[in-house]
Every structure is written in C-alpha cells, then in structure tokens.
Short mmCIF file of C-alpha atoms in Angstrom, two decimals:
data_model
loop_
_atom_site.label_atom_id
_atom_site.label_comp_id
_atom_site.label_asym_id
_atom_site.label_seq_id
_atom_site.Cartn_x
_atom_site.Cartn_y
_atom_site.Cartn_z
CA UNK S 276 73.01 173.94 117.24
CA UNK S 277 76.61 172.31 117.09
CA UNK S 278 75.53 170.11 120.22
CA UNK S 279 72.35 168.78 118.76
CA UNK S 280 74.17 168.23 115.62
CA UNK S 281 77.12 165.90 117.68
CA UNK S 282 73.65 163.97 119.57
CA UNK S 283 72.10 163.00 116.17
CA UNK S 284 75.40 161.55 114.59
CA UNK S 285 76.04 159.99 117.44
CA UNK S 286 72.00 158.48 117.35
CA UNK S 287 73.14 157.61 113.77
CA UNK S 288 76.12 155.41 114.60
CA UNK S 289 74.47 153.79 117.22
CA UNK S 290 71.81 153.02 114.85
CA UNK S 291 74.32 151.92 112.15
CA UNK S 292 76.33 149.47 114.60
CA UNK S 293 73.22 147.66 115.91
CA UNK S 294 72.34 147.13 112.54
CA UNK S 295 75.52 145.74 111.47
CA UNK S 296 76.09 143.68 114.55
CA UNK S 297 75.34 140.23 113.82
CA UNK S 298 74.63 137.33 116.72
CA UNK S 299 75.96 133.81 116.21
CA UNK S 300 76.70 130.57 118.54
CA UNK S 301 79.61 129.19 118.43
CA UNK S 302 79.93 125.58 117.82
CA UNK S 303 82.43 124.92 119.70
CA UNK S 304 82.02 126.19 123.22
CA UNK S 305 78.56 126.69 122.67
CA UNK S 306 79.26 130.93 123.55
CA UNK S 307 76.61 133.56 121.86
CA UNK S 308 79.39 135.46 120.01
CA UNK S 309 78.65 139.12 118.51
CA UNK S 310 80.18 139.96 114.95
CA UNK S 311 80.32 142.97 113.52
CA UNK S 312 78.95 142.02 110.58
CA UNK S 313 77.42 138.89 108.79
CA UNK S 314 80.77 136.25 108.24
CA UNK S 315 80.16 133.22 106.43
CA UNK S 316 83.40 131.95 108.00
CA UNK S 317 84.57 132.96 111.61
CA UNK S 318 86.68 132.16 114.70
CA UNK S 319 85.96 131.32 117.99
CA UNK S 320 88.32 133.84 120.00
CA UNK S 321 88.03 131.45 123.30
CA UNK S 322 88.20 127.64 122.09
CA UNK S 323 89.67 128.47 118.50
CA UNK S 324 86.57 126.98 116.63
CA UNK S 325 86.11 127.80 112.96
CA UNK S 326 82.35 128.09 112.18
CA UNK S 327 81.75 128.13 108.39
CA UNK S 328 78.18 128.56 107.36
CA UNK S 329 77.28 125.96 104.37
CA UNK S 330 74.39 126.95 102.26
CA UNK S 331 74.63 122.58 100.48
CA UNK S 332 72.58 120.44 102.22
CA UNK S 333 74.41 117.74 104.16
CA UNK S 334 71.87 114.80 103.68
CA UNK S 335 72.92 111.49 103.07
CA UNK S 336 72.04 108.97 100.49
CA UNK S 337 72.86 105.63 99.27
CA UNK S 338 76.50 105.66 98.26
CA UNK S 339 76.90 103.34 94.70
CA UNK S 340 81.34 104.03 95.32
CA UNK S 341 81.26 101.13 98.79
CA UNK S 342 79.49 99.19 96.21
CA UNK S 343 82.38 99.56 93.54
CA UNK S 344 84.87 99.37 95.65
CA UNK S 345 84.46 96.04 97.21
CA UNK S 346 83.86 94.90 93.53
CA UNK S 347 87.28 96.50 92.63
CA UNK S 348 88.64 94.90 95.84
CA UNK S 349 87.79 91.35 94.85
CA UNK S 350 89.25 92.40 91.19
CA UNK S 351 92.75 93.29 92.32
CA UNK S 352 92.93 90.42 94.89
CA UNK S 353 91.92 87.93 91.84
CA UNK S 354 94.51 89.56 90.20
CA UNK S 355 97.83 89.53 92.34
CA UNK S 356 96.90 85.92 93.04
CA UNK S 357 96.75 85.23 89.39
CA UNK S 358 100.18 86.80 88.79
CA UNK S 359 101.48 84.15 91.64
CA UNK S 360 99.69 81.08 90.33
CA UNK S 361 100.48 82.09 86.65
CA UNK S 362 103.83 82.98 87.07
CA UNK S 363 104.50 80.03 89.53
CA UNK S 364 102.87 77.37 86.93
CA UNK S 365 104.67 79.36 83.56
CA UNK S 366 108.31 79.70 84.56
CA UNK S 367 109.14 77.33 87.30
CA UNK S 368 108.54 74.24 85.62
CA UNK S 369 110.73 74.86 82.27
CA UNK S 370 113.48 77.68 84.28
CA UNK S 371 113.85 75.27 87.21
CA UNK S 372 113.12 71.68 85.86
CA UNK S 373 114.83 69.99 88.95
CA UNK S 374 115.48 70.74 93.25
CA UNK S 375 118.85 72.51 92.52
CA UNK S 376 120.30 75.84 94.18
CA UNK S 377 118.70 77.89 92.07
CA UNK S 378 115.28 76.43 92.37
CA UNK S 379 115.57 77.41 96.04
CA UNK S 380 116.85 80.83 95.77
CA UNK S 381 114.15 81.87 93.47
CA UNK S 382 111.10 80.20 95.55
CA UNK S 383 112.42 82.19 98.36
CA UNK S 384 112.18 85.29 96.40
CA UNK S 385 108.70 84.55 94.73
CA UNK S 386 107.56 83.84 98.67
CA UNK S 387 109.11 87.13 99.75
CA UNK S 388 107.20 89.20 97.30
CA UNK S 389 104.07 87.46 96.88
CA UNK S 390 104.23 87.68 100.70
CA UNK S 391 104.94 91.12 101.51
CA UNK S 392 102.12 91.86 98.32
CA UNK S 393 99.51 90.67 99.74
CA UNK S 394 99.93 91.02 103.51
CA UNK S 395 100.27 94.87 103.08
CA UNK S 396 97.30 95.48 100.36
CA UNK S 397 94.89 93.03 102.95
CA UNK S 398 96.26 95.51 105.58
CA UNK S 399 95.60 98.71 103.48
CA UNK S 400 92.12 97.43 103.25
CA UNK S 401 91.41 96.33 106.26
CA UNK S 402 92.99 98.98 108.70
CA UNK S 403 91.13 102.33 109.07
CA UNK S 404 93.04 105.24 107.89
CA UNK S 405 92.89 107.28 110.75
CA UNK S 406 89.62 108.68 112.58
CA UNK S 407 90.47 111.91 114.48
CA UNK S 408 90.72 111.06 118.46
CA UNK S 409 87.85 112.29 120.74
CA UNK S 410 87.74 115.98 121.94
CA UNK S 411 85.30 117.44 124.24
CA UNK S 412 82.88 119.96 122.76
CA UNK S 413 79.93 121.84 122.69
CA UNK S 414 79.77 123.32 126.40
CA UNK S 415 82.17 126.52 127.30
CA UNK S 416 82.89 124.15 130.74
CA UNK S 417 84.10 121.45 128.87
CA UNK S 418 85.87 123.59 125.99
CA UNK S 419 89.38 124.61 126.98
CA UNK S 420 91.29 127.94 125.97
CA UNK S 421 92.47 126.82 122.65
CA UNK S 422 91.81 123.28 122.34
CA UNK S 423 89.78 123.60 119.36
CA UNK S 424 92.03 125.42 117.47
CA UNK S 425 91.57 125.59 113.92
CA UNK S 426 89.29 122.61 114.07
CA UNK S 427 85.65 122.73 112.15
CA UNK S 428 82.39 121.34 112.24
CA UNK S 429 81.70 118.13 110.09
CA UNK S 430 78.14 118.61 109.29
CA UNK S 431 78.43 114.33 108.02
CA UNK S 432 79.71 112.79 111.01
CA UNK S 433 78.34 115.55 113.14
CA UNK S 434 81.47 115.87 115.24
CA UNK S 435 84.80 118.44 115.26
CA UNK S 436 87.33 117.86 112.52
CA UNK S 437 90.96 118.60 113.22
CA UNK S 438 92.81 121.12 111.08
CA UNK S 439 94.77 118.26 109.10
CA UNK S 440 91.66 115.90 108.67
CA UNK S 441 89.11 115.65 105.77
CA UNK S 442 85.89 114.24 105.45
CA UNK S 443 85.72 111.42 102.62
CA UNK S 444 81.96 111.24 101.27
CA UNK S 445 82.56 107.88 99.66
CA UNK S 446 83.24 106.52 103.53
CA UNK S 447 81.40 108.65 105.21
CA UNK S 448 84.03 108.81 108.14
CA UNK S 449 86.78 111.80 108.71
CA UNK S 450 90.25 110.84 108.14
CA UNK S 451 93.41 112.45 109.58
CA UNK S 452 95.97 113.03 106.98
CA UNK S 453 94.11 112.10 104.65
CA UNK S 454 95.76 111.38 101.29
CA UNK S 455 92.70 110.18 98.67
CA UNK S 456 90.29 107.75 98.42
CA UNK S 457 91.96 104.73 96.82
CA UNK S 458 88.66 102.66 95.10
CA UNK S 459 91.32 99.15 94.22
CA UNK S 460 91.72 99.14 98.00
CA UNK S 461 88.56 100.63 98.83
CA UNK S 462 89.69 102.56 101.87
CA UNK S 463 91.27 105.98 102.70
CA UNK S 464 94.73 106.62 102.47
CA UNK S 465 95.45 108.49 105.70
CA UNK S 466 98.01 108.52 108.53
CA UNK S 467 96.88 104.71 109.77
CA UNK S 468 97.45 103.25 106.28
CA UNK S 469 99.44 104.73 104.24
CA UNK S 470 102.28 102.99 105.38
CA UNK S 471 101.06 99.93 104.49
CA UNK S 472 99.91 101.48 101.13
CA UNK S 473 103.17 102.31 100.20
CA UNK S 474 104.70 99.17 100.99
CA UNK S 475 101.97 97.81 98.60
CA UNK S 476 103.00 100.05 95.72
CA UNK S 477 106.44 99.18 96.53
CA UNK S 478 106.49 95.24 96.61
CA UNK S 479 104.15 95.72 93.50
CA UNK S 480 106.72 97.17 91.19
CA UNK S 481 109.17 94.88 92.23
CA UNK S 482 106.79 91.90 91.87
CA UNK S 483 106.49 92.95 88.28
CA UNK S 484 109.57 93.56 87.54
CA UNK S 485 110.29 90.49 89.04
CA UNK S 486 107.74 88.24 86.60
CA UNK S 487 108.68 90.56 83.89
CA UNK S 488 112.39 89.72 83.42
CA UNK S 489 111.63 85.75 84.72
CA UNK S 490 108.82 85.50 82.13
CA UNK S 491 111.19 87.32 79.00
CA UNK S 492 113.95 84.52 80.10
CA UNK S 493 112.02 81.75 80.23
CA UNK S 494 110.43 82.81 77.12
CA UNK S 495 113.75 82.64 75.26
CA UNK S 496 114.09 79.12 76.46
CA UNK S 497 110.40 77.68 75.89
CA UNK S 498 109.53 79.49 72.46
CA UNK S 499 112.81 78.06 70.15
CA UNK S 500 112.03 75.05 71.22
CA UNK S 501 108.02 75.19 70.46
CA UNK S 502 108.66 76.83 67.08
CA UNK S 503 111.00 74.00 66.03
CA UNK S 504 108.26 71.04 66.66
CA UNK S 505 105.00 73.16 65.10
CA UNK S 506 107.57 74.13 61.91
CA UNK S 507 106.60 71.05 59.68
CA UNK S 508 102.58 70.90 60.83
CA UNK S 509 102.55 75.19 60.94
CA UNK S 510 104.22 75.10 57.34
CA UNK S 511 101.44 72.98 55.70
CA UNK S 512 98.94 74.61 57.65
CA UNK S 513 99.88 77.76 55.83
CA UNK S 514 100.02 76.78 52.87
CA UNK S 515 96.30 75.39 52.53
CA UNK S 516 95.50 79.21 54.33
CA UNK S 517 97.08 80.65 51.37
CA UNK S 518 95.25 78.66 49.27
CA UNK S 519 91.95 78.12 51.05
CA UNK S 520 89.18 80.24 48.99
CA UNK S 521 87.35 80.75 52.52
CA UNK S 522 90.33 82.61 54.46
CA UNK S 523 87.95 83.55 57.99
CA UNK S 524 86.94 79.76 58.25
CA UNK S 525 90.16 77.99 57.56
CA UNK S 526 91.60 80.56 59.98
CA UNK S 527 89.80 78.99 62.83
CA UNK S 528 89.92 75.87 62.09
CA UNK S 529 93.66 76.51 62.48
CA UNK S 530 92.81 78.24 65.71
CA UNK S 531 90.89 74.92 67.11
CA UNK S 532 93.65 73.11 65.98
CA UNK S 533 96.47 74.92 67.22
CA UNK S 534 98.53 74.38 64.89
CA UNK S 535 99.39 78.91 64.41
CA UNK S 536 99.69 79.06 67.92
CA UNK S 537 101.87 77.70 71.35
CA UNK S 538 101.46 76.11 73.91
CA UNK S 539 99.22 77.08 77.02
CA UNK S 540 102.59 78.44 78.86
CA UNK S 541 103.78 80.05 75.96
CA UNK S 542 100.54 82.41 76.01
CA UNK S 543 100.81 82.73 79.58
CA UNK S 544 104.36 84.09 79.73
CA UNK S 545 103.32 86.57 76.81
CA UNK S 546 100.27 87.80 79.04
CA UNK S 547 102.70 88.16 82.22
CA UNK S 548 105.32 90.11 80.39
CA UNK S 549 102.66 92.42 78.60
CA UNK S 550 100.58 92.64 82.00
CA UNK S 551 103.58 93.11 84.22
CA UNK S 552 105.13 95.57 81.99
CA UNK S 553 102.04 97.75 81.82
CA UNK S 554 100.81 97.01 85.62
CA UNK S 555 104.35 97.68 86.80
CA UNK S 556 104.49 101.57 85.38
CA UNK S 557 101.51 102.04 86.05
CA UNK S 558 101.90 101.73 89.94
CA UNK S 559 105.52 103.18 89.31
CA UNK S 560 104.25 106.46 88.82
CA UNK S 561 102.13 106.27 91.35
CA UNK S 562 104.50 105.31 93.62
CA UNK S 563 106.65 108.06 92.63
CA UNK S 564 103.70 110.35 93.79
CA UNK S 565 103.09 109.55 96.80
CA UNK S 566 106.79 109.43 97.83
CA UNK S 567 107.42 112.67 96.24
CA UNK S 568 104.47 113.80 98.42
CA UNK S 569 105.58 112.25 102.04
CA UNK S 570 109.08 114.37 101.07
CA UNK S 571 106.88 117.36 100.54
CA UNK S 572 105.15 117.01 103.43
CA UNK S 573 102.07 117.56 101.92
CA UNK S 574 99.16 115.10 101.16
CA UNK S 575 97.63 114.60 97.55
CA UNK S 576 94.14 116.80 98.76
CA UNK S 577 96.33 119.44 100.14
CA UNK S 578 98.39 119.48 97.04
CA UNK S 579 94.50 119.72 95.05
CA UNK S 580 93.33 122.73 97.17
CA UNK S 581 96.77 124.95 96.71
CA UNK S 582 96.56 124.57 93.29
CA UNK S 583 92.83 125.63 92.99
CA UNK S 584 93.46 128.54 95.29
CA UNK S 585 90.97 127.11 98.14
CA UNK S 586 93.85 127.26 100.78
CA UNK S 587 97.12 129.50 101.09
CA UNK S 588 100.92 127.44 100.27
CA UNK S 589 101.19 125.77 103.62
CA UNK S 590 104.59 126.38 105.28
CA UNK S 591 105.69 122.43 105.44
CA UNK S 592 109.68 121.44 106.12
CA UNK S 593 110.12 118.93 103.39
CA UNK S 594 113.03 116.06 103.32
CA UNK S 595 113.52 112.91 105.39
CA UNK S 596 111.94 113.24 108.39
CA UNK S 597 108.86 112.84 106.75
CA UNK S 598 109.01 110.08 105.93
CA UNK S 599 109.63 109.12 109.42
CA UNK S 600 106.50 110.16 110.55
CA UNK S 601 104.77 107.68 108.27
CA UNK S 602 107.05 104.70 108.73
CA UNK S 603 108.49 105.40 111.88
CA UNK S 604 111.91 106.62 113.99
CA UNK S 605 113.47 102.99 112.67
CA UNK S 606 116.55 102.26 110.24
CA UNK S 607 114.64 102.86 106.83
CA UNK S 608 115.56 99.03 105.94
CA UNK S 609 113.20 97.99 108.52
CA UNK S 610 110.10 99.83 107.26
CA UNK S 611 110.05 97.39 104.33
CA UNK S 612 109.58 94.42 106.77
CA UNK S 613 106.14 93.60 108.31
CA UNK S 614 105.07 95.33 111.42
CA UNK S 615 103.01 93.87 114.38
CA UNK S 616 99.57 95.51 114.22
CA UNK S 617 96.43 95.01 116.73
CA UNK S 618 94.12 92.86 114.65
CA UNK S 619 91.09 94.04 116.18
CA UNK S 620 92.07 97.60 114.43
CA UNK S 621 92.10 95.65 110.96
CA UNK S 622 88.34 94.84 111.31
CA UNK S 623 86.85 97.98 111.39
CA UNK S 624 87.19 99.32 114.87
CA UNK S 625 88.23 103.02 115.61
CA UNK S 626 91.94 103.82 115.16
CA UNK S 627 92.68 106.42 118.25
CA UNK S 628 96.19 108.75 118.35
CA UNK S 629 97.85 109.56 121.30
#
C-alpha cells in the first residue's frame, strides 16, 4: 500500500511539472528554452538575451513630433540669428561709434560667441546621437557566450538594443546613452551629441549674458539722450491726452506719431535685455541639469525610471571622469573649442562605436 502510494505522488508531480513547464525561443540565439513557469520577462542563460513579452502593439504611424520639430528648428535658428543681427545693429553703432581698440575687442567677442552658438546647435542637429553598433544575432552559431548580455529586443527597429540604449518613438531610431528628446534641436541627446549640446547650452548663456549687460550699457547712453529731444514735443503731446475727451484715439494717434515712444534701437535694446534675461535662465537651468547629470553619471531617462520605480538605483561612480567620457581625455579648456567631425556623419548617416 505504502509503495503504490509513493508511485501515484510521484505520477502527480510529474503531472504538475509538465504542466507548469513552459516552452519559449529565445531571441537571441534563436535556442527553444524550457521555463518552469510562464515569465513575462526572462534571460537567455547562453547569449545573455532578455526576452520581455509586450502585450502593446508595436505598429507604426505617422509621427506629427518630426513635423514640430523641424518647425521648432527653423524657430530657434531665426532666433539666435536675430539676437546677432539685433544686437549687432542696437549697440555697436552708438557703444562703438568709431574703429578704436575697443571696437575690435568686442567684434572679436560677438564673433566668438555667435560662432561657437551656432556651429554647435547646427551640429546637435545634424549629428545622430548615437545608433547602437551592429551585433550578430538570431542563430546560436553566430551568438557568442555572453555577447548579448543584458541586451533586448526592439520590437520598432526590429534589432537588439544594448543595455544603456533606448528607443525614442518620436525618431524612430535607438539611441545609446540616450539623454531625451530635445524638440528645439529636433534630435536625440545621446552619447554622439551631447557634447555638442552642451557646448550649445553653454555658449548660449554666455551669449545672453553677453547682450544682456551690452544692451543695459548702451541703454544708459542712448535713452538720456532720446528723452531730452522728445521732452518739449512728448510734453505737449500729453497735455492734449489729458485733455482729449476721446483718450483710446488720441492715444494712437500719439502711437503713429511717436511722439510717447523711442527710437527703433531704443525698443530693440529693451527687447534684447528682456529676451536675453529670460532666454538666458531659462537655458541656465537647463544647463545646470544636464551637467549635474554627466557628474552623476546618469542620463535624464535613467534618472525618470529610478524615480518611478521601473529600474533599481544603478551603481554609477559619479565626479570628473564623467565628464570625460562625453568630452573627451583632453585639458577641459579644450572641450569648449570646436572639434573636427566627419561631415558625412552630420547628414544623417549611421554613427558606429568602436
């Protein structure tokens, strides 16, 4: 009786592991892989693959954002180069009214910045931000011990996706390192660009701050003088607005006139130091965000997913080097200066790592 208890428990969990057993194909090496049980996520234990079963459908559809950001682009382009041209025709003119040493020095300086501006945000825009290199996949002869490590299957680009990489719907390309999708560049921030996206940020703030304190001193120069002349016509104007029964129409006829208002440069430095001011903290605290980042080690998404619980702390060294690894091994006064790139990379082609 005791031995023909022992065969039917042992009938039972026979019965109870072929049920739980559960058959599934890796990815990765392509090997029929037996689980004990149904996993939604698993590892490979020969290539390292991480298969993750995704119950969203991964069709595409017209993306509206490449749209916006190439409308965006043209915006902030328009932009910078109206800062230059504004701030070139506003201050130089009354600041710098002859060729003297001064004049000089502060041309350099505007070329410098408006220079380094615009070089680095065409590079951000053009240069791809990083797609992963090219592994071999799919067959168990081709598929290494290991070398898929950690990597998963992009169900967009239909190709493996390196531990550190992330898939950016708005591109519809993979991006190592990536950072964020930046629409007033309309590119990825990742480990080919964010160099040059920092340097943007960088020259930025110093551009403004650069048109900000030009603009307030040539302000103090420009609007004594304007207020003196209009004092007289601005004086009588007043008066008959005081006095006018119809207050709305005599106020733009004062308007057409401009008698109640300066000059054409006079506005213009007002809109430069209000613009500047506001542009310049703006980007400021972005700045500050992405270099407190590169310390950390840690890129804006990664930052995102610890704090929603999606993945574990990740055990990152923070402090100088870096930011080595995003502007290189050189002295750190030579990261500001502008580097030699391949210009075929800067028109779409695929950015490779060794």
């Amino acid at each position: 009786m005791g031995d023909m208890e022992e065969i039917i428990e042992h009938k039972v969990e026979d019965q109870t592991c072929s049920i739980e057993n559960y058959e599934a194909r890796c990815w990765g090496c392509g090997l029929q892989l037996v689980l004990p049980y149904f996993a939604p996520v698993f590892k490979c234990g020969w290539c390292g693959a991480i298969t993750v079963h995704r119950l969203q459908s991964s069709r595409r559809c017209f993306n509206y954002g490449v749209l916006r950001d190439r409308f965006l682009v043209v915006i902030v382009f328009a932009v910078i180069l109206l800062f230059i041209g504004g701030g070139v025709w506003a201050i130089f003119p009354i600041t710098f009214p002859g060729l003297s040493f001064s004049f000089f020095i502060h041309s350099f300086i505007a070329a410098i910045l408006s220079f380094n501006t615009l070089i680095n945000y065409c590079l951000a825009v053009l240069i791809p931000a990083g797609h992963p290199p090219h592994i071999a996949w799919g067959r168990v002869d081709l598929v290494g011990k290991g070398s898929l490590d950690g990597h998963r299957y992009c169900d967009f680009c239909k190709s493996p996706k390196p531990p550190q990489a992330h898939h950016c719907r708005t591109c519809s390309a993979c991006v190592v390192d990536m950072d964020h999708h930046c629409p007033f560049i309309g590119n990825r921030v990742g480990a080919s660009n964010r160099q040059h996206f920092i340097l943007f940020l960088f020259f930025t703030v110093l551009s403004t701050l650069y048109i900000l304190l030009m603009s307030i001193y040539t302000g103090c120069i420009i609007w004594p003088h304007l207020l003196e002349i209009r004092h007289e016509q601005s004086y009588s104007a007043f008066i008959r607005l005081q006095t006018s029964s119809s207050f709305v129409s005599t106020l733009i006829k004062l308007f057409m006139s401009g008698h109640i208002f300066l000059s054409a440069r006079a506005h213009t430095l007002a809109y430069l130091i209000v613009a500047s001011l506001s542009v310049g903290i703006g980007v400021g605290l972005l700045l500050y965000q992405q270099l407190l980042s590169i310390y950390s080690g840690q890129t804006y998404l990664d930052s995102l997913q610890i704090s929603h619980g999606i993945i574990q702390d990740l055990t990152v060294t923070g402090g100088w080097d870096n930011f080595r690894k995003v502007f290189g091994n050189s002295h750190f006064i030579f990261w500001m200066l502008p580097k030699p790139i391949r210009w075929h990379d800067a028109f779409g082609r695929k950015y490779h790592f060794k």
